Tab-separated table of C-alpha atoms in Angstrom:
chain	number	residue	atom	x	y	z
P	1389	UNK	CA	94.471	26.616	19.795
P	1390	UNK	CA	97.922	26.016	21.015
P	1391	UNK	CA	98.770	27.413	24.247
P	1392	UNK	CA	101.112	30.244	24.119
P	1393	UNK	CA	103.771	30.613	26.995
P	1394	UNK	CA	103.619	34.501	26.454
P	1395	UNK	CA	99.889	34.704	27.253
P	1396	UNK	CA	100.548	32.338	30.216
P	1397	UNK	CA	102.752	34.539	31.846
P	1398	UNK	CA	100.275	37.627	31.614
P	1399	UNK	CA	97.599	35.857	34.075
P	1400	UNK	CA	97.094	37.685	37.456
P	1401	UNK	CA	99.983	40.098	36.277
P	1402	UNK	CA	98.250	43.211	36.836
P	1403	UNK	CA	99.221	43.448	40.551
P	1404	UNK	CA	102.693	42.286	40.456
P	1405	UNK	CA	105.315	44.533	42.390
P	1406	UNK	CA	107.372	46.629	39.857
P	1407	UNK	CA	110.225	46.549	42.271
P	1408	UNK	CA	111.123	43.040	41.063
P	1409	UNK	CA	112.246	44.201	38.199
P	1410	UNK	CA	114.507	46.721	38.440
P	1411	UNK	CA	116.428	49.083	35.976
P	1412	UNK	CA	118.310	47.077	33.181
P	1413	UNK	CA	120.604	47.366	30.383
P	1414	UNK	CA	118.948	47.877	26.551
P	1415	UNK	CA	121.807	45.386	25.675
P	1416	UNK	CA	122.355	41.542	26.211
P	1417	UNK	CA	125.645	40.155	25.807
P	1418	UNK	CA	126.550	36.012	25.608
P	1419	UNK	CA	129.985	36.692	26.812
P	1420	UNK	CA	132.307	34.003	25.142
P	1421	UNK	CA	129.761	32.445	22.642
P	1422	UNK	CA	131.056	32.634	19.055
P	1423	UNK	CA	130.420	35.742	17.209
P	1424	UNK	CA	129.854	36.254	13.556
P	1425	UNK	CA	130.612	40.141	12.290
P	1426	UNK	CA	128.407	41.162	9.384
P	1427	UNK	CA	129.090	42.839	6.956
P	1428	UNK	CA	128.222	46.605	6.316
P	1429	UNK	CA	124.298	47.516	5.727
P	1430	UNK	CA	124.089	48.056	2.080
P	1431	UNK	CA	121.966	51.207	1.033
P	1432	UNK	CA	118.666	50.557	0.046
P	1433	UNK	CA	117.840	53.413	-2.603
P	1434	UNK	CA	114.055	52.952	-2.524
P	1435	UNK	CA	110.959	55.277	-2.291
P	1436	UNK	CA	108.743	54.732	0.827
P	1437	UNK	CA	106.163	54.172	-1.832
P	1438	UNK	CA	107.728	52.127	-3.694
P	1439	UNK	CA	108.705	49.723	-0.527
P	1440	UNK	CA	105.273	50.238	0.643
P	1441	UNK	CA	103.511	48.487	-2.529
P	1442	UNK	CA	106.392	45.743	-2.837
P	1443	UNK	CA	104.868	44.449	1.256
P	1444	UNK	CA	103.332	41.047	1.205
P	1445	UNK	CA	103.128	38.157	2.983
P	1446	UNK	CA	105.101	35.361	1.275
P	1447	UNK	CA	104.889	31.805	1.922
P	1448	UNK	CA	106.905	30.146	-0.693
P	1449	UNK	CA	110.487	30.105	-1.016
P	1450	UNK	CA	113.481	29.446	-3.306
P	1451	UNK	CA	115.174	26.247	-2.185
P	1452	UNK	CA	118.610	28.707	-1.541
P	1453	UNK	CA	120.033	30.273	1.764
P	1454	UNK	CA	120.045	33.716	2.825
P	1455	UNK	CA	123.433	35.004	2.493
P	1456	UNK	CA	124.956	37.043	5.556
P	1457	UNK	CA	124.873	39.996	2.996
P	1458	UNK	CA	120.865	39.745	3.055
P	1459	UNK	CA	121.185	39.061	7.064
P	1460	UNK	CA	123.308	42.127	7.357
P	1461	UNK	CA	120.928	44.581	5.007
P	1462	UNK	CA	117.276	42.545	6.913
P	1463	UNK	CA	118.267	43.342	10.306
P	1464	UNK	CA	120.199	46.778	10.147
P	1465	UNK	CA	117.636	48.436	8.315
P	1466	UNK	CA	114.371	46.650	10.744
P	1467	UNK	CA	116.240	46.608	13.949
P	1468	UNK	CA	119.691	48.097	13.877
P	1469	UNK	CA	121.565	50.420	16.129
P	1470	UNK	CA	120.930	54.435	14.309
P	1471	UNK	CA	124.045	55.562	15.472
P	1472	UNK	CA	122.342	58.337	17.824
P	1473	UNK	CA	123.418	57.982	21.503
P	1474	UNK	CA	120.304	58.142	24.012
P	1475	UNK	CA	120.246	57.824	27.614
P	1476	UNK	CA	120.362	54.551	28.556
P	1477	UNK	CA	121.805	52.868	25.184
P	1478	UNK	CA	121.632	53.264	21.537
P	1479	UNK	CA	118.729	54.571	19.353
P	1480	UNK	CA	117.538	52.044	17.097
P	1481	UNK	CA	115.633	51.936	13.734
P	1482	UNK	CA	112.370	51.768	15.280
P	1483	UNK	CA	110.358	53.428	17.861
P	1484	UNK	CA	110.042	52.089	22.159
P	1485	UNK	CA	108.065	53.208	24.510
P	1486	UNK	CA	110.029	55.197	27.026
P	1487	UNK	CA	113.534	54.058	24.740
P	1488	UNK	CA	113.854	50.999	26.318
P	1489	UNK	CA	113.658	48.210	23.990
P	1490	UNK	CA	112.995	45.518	25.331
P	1491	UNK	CA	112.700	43.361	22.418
P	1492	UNK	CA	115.666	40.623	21.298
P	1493	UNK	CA	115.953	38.765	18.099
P	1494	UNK	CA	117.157	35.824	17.615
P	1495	UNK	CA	117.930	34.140	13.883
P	1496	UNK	CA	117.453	30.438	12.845
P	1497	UNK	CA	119.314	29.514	10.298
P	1498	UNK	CA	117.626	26.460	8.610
P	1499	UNK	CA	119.630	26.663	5.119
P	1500	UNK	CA	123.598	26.653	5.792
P	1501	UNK	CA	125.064	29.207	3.199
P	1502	UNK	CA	127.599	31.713	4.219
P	1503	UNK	CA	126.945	31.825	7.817
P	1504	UNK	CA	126.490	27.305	9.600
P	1505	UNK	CA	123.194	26.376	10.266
P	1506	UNK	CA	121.765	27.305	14.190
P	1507	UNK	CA	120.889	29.839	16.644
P	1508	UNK	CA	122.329	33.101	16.661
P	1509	UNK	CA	121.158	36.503	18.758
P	1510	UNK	CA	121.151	39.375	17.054
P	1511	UNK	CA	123.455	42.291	18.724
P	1512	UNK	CA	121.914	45.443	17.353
P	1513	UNK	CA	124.456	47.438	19.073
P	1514	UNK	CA	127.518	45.459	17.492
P	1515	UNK	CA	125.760	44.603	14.328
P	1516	UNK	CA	126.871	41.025	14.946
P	1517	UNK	CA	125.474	37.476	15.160
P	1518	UNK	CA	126.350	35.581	18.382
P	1519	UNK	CA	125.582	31.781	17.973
P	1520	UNK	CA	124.091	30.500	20.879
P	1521	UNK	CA	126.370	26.843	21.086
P	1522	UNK	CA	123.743	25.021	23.869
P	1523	UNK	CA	120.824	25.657	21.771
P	1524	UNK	CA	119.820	22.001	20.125
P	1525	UNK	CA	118.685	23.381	16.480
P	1526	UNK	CA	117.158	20.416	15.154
P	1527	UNK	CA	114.382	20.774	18.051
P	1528	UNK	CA	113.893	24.360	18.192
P	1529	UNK	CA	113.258	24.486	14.338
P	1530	UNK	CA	110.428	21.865	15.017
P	1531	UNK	CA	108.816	23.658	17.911
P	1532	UNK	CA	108.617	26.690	16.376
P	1533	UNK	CA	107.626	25.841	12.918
P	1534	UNK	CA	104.717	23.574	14.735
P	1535	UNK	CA	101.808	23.487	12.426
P	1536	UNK	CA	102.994	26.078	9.815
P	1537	UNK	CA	104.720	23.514	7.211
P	1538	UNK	CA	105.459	26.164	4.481
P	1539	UNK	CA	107.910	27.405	6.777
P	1540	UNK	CA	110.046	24.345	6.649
P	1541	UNK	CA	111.462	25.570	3.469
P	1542	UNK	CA	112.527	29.125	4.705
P	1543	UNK	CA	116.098	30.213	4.908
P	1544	UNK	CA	115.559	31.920	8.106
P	1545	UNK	CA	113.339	32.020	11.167
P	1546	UNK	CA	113.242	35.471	13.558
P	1547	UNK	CA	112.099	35.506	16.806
P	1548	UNK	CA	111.170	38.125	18.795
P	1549	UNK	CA	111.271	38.028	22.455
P	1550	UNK	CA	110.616	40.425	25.160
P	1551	UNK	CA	112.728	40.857	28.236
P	1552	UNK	CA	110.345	42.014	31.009
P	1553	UNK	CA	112.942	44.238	33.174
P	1554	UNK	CA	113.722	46.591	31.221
P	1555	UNK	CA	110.129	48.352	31.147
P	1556	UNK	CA	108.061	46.666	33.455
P	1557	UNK	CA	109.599	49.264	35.809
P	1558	UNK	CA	107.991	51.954	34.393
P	1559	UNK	CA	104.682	51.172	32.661
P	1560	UNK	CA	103.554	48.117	34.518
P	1561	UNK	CA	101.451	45.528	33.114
P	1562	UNK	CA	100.878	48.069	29.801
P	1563	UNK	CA	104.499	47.568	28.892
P	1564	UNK	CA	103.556	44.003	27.791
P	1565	UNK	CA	100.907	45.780	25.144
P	1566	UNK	CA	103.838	48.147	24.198
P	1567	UNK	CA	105.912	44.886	24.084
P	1568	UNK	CA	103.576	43.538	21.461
P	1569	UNK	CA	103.205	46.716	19.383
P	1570	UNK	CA	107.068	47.178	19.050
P	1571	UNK	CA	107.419	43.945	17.688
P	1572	UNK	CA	105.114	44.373	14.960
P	1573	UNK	CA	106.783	47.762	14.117
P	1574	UNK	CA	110.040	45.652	13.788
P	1575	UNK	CA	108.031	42.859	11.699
P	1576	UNK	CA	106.377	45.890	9.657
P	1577	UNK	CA	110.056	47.102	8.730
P	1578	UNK	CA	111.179	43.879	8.115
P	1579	UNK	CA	108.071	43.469	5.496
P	1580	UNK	CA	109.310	46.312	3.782
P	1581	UNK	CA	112.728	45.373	4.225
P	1582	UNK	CA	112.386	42.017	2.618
P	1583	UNK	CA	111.440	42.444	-0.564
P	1584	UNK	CA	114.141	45.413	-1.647
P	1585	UNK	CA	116.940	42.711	-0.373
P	1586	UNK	CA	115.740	39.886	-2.827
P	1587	UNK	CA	113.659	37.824	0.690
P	1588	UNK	CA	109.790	37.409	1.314
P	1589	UNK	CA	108.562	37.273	4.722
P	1590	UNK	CA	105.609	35.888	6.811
P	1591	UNK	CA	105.042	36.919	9.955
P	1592	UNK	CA	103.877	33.857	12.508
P	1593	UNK	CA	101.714	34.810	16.054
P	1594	UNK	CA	101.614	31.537	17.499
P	1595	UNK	CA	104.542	30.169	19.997
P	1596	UNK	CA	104.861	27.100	20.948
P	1597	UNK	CA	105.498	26.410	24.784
P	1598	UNK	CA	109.680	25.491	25.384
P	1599	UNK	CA	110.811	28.001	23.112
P	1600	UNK	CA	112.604	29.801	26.100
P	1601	UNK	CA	113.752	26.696	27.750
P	1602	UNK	CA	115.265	25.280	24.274
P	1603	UNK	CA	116.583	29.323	23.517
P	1604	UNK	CA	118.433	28.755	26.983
P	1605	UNK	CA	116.046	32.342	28.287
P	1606	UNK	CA	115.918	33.102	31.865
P	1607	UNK	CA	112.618	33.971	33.637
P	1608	UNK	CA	112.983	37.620	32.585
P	1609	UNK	CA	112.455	36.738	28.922
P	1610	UNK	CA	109.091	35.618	27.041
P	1611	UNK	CA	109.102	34.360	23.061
P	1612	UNK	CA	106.054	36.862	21.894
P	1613	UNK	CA	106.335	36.638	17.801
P	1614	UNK	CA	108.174	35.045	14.928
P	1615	UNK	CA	108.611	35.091	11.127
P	1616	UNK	CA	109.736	33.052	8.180
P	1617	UNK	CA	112.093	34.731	5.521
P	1618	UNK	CA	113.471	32.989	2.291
P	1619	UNK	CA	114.495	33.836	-1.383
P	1620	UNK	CA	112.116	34.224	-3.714
């Protein structure tokens, strides 16, 4: 099995000083990178039920990009900002352990459409794109897809990464198991998510070792989960 950078980073972690990580902010910001606004959420006028029977893992896709519409509606819905002021930062769409989200997404773009192939991070608060200029594409797309060639004809890759500081703090070594379950609430919502906004989704465990160096992440910040989205 391929080593995962994530899991290396957990060894001998249980007696690690919580004082080197102290209170952060629930929001990262690249400054002067370029930004890309999207558009307004759509409404999604769908039973629970109804979402809930449409989930499946998909694994083949329509040779067509996702359009910043569908980027907009996919991330908004799984990840966005609620609107609801907590201390700290924002409320989002999905539950944290203590409210202090640690988790980031980034977006590959693979298929240029609306918004030019690369590397954006996602700022929930904003509900904007940043594109992350120093980031070389062409190799992050191959270290991440690694074995899983079905995902080479996805639209999209997410990755979810978790930035240690801003619960570490609190919980200690169990934040990184509440790291891991609020990424797959994310991934669940973006299962449901998916389907209602014409996109099927796989979600991905394995990642590759680089990742962080290639996404430009400092120490703080460990790649623990992707996923591949595309038309269908």
């Amino acid at each position: 099995m391929t080593p995962d950078s994530f899991f290396d980073y957990l060894k001998d972690r249980d007696t690690i000083s919580k004082e080197i990580y102290k209170k952060s902010s629930h929001h990262k910001d690249y400054g002067r990178f370029p930004r890309v606004n999207l558009p307004p959420a759509q409404e999604l006028n769908v039973s629970i039920s109804g979402a809930i029977q449409l989930r499946e893992s998909i694994r083949e896709y329509l040779d067509k990009s996702v359009s910043l519409q569908q980027i907009s509606n996919l991330l908004f819905w799984s990840a966005g900002f609620s609107g609801k002021k907590i201390e700290g930062g924002a409320k989002r769409s999905y539950p944290s352990g203590g409210a202090k989200y640690p988790i980031e997404i980034y977006i590959c773009v693979m298929k240029e459409g609306d918004i030019q192939r690369g590397v954006y991070h996602y700022d929930d608060l904003n509900h904007r794109l940043t594109r992350l200029l120093p980031v070389d594409t062409d190799k992050l797309t191959e270290n991440i897809i690694g074995k899983d060639v079905f995902a080479q004809k996805c639209g999209i890759m997410i990755l979810f990464s978790y930035r240690k500081s801003r619960s570490f703090g609190k919980y200690g070594s169990v934040a990184y198991k509440l790291a891991l379950i609020e990424s797959g609430t994310i991934c669940q919502n973006m299962y449901l998510i998916s389907p209602l906004v014409g996109l099927g989704c796989c979600a991905l465990g394995g990642v590759q070792k680089g990742v962080e160096e290639l996404l430009c992440c400092d120490e703080d910040e460990s790649v623990i989960y992707k996923m591949a989205i595309g038309n269908i």
